[in-house]
Coordinates of C-alpha atoms in Angstrom, one line a residue:
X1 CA 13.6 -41.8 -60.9
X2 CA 15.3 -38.8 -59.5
X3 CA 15.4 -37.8 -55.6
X4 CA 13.3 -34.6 -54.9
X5 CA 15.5 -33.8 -52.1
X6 CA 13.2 -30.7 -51.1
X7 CA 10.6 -33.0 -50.1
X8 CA 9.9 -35.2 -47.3
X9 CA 10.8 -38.4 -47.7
X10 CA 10.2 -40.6 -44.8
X11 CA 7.0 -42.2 -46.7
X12 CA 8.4 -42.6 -49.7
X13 CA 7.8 -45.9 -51.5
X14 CA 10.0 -48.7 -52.0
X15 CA 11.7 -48.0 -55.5
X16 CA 14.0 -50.5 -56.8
X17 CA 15.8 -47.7 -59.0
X18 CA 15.3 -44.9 -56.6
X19 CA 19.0 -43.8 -57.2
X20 CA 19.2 -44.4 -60.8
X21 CA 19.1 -41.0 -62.5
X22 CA 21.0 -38.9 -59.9
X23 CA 24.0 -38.3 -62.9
X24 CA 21.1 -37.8 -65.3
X25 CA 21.3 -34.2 -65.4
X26 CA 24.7 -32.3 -67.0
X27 CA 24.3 -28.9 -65.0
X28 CA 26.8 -26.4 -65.5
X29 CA 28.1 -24.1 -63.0
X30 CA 30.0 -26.5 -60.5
X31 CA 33.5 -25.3 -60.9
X32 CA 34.9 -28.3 -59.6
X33 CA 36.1 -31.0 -62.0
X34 CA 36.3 -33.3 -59.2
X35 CA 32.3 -33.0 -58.5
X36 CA 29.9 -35.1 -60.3
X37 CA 27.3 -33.2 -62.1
X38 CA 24.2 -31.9 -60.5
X39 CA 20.7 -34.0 -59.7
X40 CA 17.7 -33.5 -61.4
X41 CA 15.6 -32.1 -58.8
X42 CA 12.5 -31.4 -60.9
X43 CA 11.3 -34.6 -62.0
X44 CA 7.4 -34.0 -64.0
X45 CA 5.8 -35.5 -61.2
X46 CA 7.4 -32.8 -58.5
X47 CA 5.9 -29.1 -58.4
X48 CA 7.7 -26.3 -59.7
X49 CA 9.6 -24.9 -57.4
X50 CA 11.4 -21.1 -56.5
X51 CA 14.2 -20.0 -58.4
X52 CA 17.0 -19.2 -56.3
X53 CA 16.4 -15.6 -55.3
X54 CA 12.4 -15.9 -55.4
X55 CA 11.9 -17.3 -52.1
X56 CA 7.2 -18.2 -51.5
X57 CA 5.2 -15.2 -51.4
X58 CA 2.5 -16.4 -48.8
X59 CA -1.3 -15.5 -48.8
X60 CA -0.3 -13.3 -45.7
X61 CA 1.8 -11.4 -47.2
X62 CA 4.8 -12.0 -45.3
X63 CA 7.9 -14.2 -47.5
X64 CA 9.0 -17.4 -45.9
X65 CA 12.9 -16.8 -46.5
X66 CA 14.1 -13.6 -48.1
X67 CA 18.0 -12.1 -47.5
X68 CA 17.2 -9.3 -44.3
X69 CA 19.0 -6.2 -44.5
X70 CA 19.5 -3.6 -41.5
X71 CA 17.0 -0.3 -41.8
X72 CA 17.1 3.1 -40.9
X73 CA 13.5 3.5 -40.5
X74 CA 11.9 0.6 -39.1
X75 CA 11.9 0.1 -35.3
X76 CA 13.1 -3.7 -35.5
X77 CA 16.2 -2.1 -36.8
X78 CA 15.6 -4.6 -40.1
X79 CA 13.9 -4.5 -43.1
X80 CA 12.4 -7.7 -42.9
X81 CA 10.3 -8.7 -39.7
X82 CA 9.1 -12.4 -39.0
X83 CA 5.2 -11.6 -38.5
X84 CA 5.4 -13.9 -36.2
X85 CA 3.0 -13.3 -33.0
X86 CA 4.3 -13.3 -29.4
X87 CA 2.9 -15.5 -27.4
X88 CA 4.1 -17.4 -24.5
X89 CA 3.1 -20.8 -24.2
X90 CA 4.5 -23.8 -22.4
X91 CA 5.6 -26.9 -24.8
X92 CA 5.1 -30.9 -24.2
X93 CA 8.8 -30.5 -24.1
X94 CA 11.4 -32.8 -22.7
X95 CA 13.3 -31.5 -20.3
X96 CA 16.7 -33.4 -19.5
X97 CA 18.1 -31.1 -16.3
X98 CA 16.7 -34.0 -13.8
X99 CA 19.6 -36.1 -15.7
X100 CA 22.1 -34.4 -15.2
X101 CA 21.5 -33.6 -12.0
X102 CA 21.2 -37.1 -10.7
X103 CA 24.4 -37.9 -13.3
X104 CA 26.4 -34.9 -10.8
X105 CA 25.1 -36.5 -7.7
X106 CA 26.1 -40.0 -8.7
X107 CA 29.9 -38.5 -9.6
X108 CA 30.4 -36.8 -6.5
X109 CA 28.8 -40.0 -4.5
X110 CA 31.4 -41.8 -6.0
X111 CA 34.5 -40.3 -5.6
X112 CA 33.3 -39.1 -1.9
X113 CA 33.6 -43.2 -1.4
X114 CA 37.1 -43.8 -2.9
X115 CA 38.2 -40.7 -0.8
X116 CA 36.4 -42.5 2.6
X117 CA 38.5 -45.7 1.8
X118 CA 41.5 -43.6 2.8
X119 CA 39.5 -42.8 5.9
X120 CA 39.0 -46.4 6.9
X121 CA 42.4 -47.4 6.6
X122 CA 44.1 -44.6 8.5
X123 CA 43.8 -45.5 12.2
X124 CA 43.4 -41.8 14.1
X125 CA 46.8 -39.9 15.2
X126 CA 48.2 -41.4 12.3
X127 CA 48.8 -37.7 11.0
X128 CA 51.2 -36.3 13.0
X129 CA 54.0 -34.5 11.3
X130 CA 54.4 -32.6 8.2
X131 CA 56.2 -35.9 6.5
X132 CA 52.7 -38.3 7.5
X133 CA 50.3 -35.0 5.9
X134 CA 52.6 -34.9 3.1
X135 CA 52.1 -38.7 2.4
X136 CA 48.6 -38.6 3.4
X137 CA 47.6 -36.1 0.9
X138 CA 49.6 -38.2 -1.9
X139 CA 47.4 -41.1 -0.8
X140 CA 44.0 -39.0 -1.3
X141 CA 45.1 -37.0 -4.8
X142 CA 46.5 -40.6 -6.1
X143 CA 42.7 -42.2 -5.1
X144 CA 41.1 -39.3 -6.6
X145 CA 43.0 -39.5 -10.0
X146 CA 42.6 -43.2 -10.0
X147 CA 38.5 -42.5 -10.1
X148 CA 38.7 -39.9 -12.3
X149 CA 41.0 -41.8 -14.6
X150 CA 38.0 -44.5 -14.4
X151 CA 34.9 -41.8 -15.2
X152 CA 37.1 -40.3 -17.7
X153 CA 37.2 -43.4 -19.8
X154 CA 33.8 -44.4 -19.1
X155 CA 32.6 -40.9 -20.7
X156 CA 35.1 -41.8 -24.1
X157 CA 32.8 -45.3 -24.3
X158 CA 30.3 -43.9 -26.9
X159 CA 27.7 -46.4 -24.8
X160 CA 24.3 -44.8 -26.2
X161 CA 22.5 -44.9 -22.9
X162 CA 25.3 -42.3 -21.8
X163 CA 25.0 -40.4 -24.8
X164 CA 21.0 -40.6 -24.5
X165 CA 21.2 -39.7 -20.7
X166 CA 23.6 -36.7 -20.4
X167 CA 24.1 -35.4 -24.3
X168 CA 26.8 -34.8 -26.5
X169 CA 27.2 -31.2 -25.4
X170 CA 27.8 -32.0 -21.5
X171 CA 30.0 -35.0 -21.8
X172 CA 32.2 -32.7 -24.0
X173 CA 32.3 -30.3 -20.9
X174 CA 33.1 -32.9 -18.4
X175 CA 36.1 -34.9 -19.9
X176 CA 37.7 -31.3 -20.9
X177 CA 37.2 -30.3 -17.0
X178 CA 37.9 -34.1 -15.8
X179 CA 41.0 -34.3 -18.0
X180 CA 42.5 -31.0 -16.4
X181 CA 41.5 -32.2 -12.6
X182 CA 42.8 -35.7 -13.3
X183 CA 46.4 -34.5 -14.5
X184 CA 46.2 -31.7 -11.8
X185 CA 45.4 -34.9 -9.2
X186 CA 48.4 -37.7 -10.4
X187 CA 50.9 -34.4 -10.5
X188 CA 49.8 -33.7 -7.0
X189 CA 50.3 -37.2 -6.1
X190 CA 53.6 -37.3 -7.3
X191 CA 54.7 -34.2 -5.6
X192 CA 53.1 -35.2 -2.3
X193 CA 54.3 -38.6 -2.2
X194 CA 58.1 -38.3 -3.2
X195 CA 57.8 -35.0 -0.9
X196 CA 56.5 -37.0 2.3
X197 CA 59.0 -40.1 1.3
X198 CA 62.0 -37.6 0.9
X199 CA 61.2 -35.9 4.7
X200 CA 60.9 -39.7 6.0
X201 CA 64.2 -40.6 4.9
X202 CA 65.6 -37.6 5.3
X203 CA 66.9 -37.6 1.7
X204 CA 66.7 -34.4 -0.7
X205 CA 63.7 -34.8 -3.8
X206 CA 65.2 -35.7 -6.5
X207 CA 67.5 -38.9 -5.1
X208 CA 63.7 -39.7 -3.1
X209 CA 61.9 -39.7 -6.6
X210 CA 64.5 -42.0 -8.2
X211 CA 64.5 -44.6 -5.6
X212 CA 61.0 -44.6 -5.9
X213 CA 60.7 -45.3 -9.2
X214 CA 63.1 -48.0 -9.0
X215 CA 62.2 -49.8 -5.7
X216 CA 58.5 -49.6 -5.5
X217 CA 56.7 -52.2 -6.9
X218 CA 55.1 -51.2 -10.5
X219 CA 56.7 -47.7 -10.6
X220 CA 58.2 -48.1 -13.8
X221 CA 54.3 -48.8 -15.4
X222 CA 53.3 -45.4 -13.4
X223 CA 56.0 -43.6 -15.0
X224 CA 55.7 -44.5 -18.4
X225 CA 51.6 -43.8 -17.6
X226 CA 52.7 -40.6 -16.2
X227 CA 54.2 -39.1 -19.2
X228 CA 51.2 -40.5 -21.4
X229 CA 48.8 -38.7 -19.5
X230 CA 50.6 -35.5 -20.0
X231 CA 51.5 -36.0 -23.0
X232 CA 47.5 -36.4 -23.9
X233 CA 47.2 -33.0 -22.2
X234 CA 49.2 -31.5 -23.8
X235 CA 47.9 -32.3 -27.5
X236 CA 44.4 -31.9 -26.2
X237 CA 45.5 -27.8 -25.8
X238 CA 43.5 -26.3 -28.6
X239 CA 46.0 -24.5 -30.0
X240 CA 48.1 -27.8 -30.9
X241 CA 44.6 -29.6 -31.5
X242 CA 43.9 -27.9 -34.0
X243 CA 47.7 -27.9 -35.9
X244 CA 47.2 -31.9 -35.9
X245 CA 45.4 -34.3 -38.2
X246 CA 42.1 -35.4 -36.6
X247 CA 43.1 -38.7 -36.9
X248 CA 46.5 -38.5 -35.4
X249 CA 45.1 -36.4 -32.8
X250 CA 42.2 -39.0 -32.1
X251 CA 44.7 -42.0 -32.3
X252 CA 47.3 -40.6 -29.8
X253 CA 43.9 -39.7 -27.6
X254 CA 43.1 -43.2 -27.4
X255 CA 46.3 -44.5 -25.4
X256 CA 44.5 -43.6 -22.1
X257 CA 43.2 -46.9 -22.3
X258 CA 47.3 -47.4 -21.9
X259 CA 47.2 -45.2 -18.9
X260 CA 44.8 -47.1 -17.4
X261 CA 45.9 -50.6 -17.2
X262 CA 49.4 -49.1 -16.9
X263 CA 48.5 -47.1 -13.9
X264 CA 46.0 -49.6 -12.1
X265 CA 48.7 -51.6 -12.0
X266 CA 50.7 -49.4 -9.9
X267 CA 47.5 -48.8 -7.9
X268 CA 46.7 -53.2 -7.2
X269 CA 50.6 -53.6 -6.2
X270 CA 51.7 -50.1 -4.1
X271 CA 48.1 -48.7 -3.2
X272 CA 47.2 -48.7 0.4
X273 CA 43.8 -48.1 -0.1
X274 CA 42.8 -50.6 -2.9
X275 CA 42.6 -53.8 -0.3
X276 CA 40.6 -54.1 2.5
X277 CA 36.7 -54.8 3.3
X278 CA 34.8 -51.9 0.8
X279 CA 37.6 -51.3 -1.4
X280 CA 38.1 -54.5 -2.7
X281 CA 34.6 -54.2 -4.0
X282 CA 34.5 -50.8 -4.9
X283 CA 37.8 -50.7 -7.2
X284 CA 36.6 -54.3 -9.2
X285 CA 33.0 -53.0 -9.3
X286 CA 34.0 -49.8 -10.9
X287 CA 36.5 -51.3 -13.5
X288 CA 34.5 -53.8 -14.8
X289 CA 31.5 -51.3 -14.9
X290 CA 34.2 -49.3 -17.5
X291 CA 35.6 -52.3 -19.4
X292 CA 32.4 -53.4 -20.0
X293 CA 31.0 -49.7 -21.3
X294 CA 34.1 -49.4 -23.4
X295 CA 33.6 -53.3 -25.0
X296 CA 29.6 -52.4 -25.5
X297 CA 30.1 -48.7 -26.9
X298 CA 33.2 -49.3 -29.0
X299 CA 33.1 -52.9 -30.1
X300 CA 29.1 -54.5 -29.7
X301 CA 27.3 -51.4 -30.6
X302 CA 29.1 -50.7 -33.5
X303 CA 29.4 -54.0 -34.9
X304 CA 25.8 -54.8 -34.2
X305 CA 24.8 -51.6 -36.2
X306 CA 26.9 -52.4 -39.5
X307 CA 25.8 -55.6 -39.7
X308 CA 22.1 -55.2 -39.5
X309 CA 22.0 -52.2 -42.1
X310 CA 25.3 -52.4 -44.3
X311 CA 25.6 -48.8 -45.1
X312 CA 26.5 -48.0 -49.0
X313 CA 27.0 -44.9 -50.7
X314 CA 24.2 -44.8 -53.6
X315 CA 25.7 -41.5 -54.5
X316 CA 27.2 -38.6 -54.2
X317 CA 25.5 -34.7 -55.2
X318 CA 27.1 -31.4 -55.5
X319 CA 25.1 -28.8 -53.8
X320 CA 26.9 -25.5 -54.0
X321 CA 30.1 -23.9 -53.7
X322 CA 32.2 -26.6 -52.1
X323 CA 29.6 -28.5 -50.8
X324 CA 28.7 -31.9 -51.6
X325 CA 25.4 -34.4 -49.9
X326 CA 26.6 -38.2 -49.7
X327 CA 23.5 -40.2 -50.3
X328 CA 23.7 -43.2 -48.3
X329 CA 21.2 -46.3 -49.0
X330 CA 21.2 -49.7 -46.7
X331 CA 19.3 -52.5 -45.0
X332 CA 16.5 -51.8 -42.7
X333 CA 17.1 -47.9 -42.1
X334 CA 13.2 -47.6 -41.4
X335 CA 14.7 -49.2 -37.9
X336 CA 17.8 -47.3 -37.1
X337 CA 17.1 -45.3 -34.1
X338 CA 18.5 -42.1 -35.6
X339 CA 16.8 -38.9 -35.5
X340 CA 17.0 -35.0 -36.9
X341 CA 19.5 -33.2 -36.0
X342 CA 22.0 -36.0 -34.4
X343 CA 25.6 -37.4 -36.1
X344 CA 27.2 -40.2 -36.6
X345 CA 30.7 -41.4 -37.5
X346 CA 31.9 -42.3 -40.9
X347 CA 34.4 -44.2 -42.4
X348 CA 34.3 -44.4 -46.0
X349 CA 36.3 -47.9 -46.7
X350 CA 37.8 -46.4 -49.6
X351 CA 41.4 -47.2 -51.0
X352 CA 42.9 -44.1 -49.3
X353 CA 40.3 -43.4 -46.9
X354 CA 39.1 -46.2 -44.9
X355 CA 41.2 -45.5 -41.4
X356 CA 39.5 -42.1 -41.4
X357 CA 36.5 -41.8 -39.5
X358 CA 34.6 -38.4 -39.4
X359 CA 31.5 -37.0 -37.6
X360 CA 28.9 -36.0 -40.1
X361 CA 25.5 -34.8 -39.1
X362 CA 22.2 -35.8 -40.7
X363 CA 21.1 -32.5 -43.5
X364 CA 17.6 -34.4 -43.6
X365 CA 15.5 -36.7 -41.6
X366 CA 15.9 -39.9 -41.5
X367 CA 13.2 -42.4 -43.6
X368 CA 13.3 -45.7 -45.0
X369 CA 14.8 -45.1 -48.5
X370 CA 18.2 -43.2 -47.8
X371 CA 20.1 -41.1 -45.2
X372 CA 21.9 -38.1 -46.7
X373 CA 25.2 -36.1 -45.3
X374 CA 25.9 -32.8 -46.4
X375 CA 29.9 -32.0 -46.7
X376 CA 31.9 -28.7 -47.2
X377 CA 35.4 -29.8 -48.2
X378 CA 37.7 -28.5 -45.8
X379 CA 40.7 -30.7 -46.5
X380 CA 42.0 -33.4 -48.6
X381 CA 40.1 -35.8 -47.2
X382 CA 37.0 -34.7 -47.2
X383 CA 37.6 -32.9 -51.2
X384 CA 38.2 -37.2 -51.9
X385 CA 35.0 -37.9 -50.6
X386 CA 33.5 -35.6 -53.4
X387 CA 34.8 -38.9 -55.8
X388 CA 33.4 -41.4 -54.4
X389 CA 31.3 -44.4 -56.4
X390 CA 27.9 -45.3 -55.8
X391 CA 28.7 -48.8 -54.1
X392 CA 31.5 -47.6 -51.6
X393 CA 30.8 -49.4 -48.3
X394 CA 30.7 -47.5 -45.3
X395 CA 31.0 -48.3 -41.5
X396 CA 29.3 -46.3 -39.3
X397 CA 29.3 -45.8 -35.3
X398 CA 26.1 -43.7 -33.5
X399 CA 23.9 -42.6 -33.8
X400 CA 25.4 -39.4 -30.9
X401 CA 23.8 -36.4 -30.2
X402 CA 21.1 -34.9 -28.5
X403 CA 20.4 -32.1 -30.4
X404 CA 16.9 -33.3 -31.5
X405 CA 13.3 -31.8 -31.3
X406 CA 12.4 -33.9 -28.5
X407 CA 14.6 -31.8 -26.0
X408 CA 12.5 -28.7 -26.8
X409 CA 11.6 -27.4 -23.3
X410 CA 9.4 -24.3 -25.4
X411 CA 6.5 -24.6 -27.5
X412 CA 8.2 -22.4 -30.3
X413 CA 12.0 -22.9 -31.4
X414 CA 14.5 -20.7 -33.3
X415 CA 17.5 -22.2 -35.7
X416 CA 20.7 -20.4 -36.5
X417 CA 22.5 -21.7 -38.4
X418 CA 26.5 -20.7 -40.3
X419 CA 28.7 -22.3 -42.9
X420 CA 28.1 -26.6 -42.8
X421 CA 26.2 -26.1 -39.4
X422 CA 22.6 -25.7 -41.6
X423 CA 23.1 -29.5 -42.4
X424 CA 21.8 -30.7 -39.0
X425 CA 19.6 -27.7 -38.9
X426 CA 18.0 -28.1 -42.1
X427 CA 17.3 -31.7 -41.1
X428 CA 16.0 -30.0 -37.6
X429 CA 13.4 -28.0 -39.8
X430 CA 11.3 -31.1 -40.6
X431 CA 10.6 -32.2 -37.0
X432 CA 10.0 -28.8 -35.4
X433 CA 6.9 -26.5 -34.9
X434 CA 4.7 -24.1 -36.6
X435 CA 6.3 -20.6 -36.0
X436 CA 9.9 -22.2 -35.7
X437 CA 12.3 -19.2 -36.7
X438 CA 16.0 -20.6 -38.7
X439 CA 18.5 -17.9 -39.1
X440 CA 20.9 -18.9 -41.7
X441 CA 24.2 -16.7 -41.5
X442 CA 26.4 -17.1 -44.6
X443 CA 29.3 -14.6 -46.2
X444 CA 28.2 -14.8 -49.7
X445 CA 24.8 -15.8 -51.3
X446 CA 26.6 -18.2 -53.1
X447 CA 27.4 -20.2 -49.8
X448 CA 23.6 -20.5 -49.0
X449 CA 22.7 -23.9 -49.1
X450 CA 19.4 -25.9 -49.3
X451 CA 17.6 -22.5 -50.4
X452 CA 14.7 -24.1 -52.1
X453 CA 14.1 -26.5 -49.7
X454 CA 14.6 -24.0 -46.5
X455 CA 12.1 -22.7 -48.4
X456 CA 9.2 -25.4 -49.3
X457 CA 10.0 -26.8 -45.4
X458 CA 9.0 -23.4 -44.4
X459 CA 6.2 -22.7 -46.4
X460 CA 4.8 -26.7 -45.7
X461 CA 5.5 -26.4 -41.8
X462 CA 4.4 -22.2 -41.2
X463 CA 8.5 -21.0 -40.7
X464 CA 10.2 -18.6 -41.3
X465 CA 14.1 -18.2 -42.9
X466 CA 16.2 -15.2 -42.9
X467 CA 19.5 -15.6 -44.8
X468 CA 22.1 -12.4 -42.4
X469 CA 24.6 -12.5 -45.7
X470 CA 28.0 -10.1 -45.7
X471 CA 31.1 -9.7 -44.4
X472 CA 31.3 -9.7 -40.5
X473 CA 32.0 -5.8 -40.5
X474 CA 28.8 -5.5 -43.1
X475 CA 26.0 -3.8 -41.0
X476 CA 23.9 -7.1 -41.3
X477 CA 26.0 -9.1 -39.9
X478 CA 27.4 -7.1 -37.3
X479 CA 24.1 -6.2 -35.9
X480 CA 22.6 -9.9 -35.7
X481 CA 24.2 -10.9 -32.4
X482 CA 23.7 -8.3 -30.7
X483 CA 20.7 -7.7 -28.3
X484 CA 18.7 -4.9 -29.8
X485 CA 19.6 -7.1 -33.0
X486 CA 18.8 -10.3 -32.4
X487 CA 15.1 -9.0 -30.3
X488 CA 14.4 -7.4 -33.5
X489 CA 14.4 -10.7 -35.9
X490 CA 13.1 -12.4 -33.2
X491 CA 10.8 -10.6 -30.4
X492 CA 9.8 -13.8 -28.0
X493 CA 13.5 -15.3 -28.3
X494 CA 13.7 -15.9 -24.3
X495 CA 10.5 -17.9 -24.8
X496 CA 11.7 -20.1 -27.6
X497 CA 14.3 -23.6 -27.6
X498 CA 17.4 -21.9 -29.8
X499 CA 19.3 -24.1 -31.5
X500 CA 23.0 -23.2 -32.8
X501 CA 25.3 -25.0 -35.0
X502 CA 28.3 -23.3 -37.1
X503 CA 31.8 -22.1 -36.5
X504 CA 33.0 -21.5 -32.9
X505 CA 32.9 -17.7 -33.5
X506 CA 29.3 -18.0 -34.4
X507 CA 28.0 -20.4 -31.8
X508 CA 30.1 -18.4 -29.0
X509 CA 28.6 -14.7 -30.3
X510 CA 25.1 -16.3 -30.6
X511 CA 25.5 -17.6 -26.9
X512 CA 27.1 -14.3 -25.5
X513 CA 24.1 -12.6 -26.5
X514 CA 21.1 -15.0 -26.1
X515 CA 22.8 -14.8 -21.9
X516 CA 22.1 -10.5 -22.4
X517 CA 18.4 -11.8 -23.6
X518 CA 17.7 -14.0 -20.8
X519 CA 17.6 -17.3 -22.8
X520 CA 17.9 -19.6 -20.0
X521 CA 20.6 -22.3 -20.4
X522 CA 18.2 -25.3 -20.4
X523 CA 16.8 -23.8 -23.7
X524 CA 20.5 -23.5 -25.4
X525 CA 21.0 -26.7 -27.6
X526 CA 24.3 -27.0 -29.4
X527 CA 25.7 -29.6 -31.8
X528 CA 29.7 -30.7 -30.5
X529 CA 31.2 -32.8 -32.9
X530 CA 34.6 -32.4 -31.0
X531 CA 33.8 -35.4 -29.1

């Protein structure tokens, strides 16, 4: 039995030999030796479906998914118009804003208290001089990056309640902005402290900073967590990110767990403000409320999840030019609390690929039988996942993400969708409303995948697909993110839930012109996998 990957599957029944004639089918036209062939999708059984090209003509009239082009003559400015009515009506939505804001006011609750233990240990007048502000602002930046150093790691825990609570997409925010303020803070400390020390002693800077460090009780642990931390910073600068392996990168990332024992530490021995009546409860309360995040997310979670479902690859599909899906079979998946359009992290335990883990989004919903990834190679590891044999075992952490149907705050929902980004939005497809709207932005019709069954979703659930193909300077595509543009393929757009997934050029254009529209931010969902 071959897998109709077109249709929905999450009631399929159990089949004992459900993966068995995947290779059945010799298809030409992959020009990659490295692929295996491609699957049978038309089992007897299965209805004939479009060619590619001949997308469902509709009793209507109007075409689920056809390739729009830019017109002269027609007011939308396109020659292809949704036909979809404008009407504004409010959704049984989830809105996640209450959240965050409570997650903001609990932040700033907290590092107001680890300020106010400086408070309660400085007895008044105690400020006096230029040398006593100096040292008193060292005292306040060092509390500050202490805490941040704590919520910092807390946000790298990959607990799911966090993930469930705030979202992908606003943790990613905060550690970037936490990461910059924390280095700014321990600098500042540094500065302040040897500054006020140096004015005290009456010594110049640089003889204050090495007496310092080789006096003071744990200072040789603060330096060497010192030049960590900026270290981190520095490879976290996008410009080297992206120069260095994602592993490597990730690796060297996860020595601010170093930092942290490193510089609490200096903090238990030199810190003024980590004894006394509140901050001996505070400081321990706070710790183990990270260690324990960090031992659930990274080491009970995961563990838990591979052992109850023991992910396998059953096999592995070519789907177009350079992509590829990774079927994915295992115990129990009717129960594993992963939904449309989230990811999850993959390591393949492969020969020369097992200390490589990868986010990979879902390319179709979740149900009992299977779980499929869709892959564009991009590198060499991913072009050796193409080769991979039915059997491989996998360990997997998540699932992350909330870019699901169940945040829709509209009743009505428009997709876009470039390059590998249509794999969580083709999965997104099957859970979202009648009228839902997927713009699918590709350079070449030959890098338009899931066609047929962009298609069928559409025609089953009443959607609508428009493949924007060209060249960025083609008229097409140059007018699709632009107001007038955008308005025109989609007249309600400011009363809809847009979802966006693709390159960073993409995403970023889409947003800069969904702002001109109106879209209100609670209504922008986007997929990170930077995290």
């Amino acid at each position: 039995m071959t897998i109709p990957a077109f249709r929905d599957q999450r009631e399929i029944p159990d089949d004992d030999g459900y993966f068995a004639g995947l290779r059945s089918d010799d298809r030409p036209g992959w020009d990659n030796p490295s692929m295996p062939p491609w699957p049978d999708t038309q089992s007897a059984a299965a209805p004939a479906q479009p060619q590619y090209g001949q997308p469902y003509n509709t009793p209507d009239g109007f075409r689920r998914g056809e390739v729009t082009e830019v017109s002269m003559t027609d007011p939308t400015g396109w020659k292809a118009g949704t036909g979809v009515p404008v009407v504004d009506d409010r959704p049984p939505g989830e809105s996640t804003s209450g959240n965050r804001l409570f997650t903001v006011l609990l932040f700033f609750s907290g590092l107001g208290t680890s300020i106010a233990l400086w408070l309660f240990n400085t007895r008044a007048g105690a400020v006096s001089d230029t040398a006593s502000t100096m040292i008193a602002a060292g005292r306040v930046t060092g509390l500050i990056g202490g805490y941040l150093l704590f919520v910092q790691l807390l946000m790298m825990s990959r607990v799911s309640w966090l993930e469930e609570w705030v979202g992908s997409r606003d943790l990613l925010r905060w550690h970037r902005w936490l990461g910059t303020s924390l280095l700014a803070a321990v600098v500042a400390h540094i500065v302040f402290i040897v500054y006020g020390y140096a004015l005290t002693a009456g010594t110049g800077v640089v003889d204050q900073g090495w007496t310092v460090i080789t006096t003071f009780p744990e200072m040789i642990s603060a330096t060497i967590a010192t030049g960590l931390l900026v270290f981190i910073a520095l490879i976290s600068i996008r410009f080297v990110r992206n120069r260095l392996n994602y592993e490597l990168w990730h690796l060297v990332h996860l020595t601010s767990y170093g930092v942290l024992l490193l510089g609490y530490g200096h903090q238990i021995a030199a810190g003024a403000d980590m004894s006394g009546r509140y901050a001996s409860v505070f400081w321990p309360a706070l710790g183990c409320i990270t260690i324990a995040a960090l031992f659930w997310g990274r080491i009970v979670e995961p563990v838990w999840l591979n052992t109850r479902h023991r992910f396998t690859v059953a096999e592995v599909v070519a789907e177009g030019a350079n992509t590829f899906s990774i079927y994915i079979e295992g115990k129990r998946l009717d129960k594993l609390p992963v939904q449309a359009g989230q990811f999850m992290r993959w390591r393949f335990l492969t020969a020369n690929g097992w200390w490589q883990s990868h986010p990979f989004s879902l390319s179709a919903a979740p149900n009992s039988q299977w779980l499929r990834l869709t892959v564009t190679i991009a590198g060499g590891h991913t072009r050796k996942l193409a080769t991979m044999s039915p059997g491989t075992p996998i360990w997997a952490e998540g699932p992350f993400g909330t870019f699901t149907a169940e945040r829709r705050t509209r009743r009505r929902a428009l997709l876009i969708a470039g390059g590998s980004g249509i794999a969580p939005i083709r999965a997104l497809l099957e859970d979202m409303p009648p009228d839902t709207i997927v713009i699918y932005r590709a350079s070449r019709p030959d890098e338009l995948v899931f066609r047929t069954e962009l298609e069928e979703l559409a025609e089953e659930r009443d959607a609508w697909v428009r493949y924007i193909v060209g060249g960025r300077n083609d008229p097409g595509p140059r007018r699709l993110f632009t107001p007038d543009g955008l308005r025109g393929l989609v007249p309600d757009v400011n009363r809809r839930d847009v979802y966006l997934c693709g390159p960073p050029g993409l995403v970023n254009a889409a947003v800069d012109t969904l702002k001109q529209l109106d879209v209100p931010e609670s209504q922008l969902h986007l997929d990170p996998f930077e995290f």
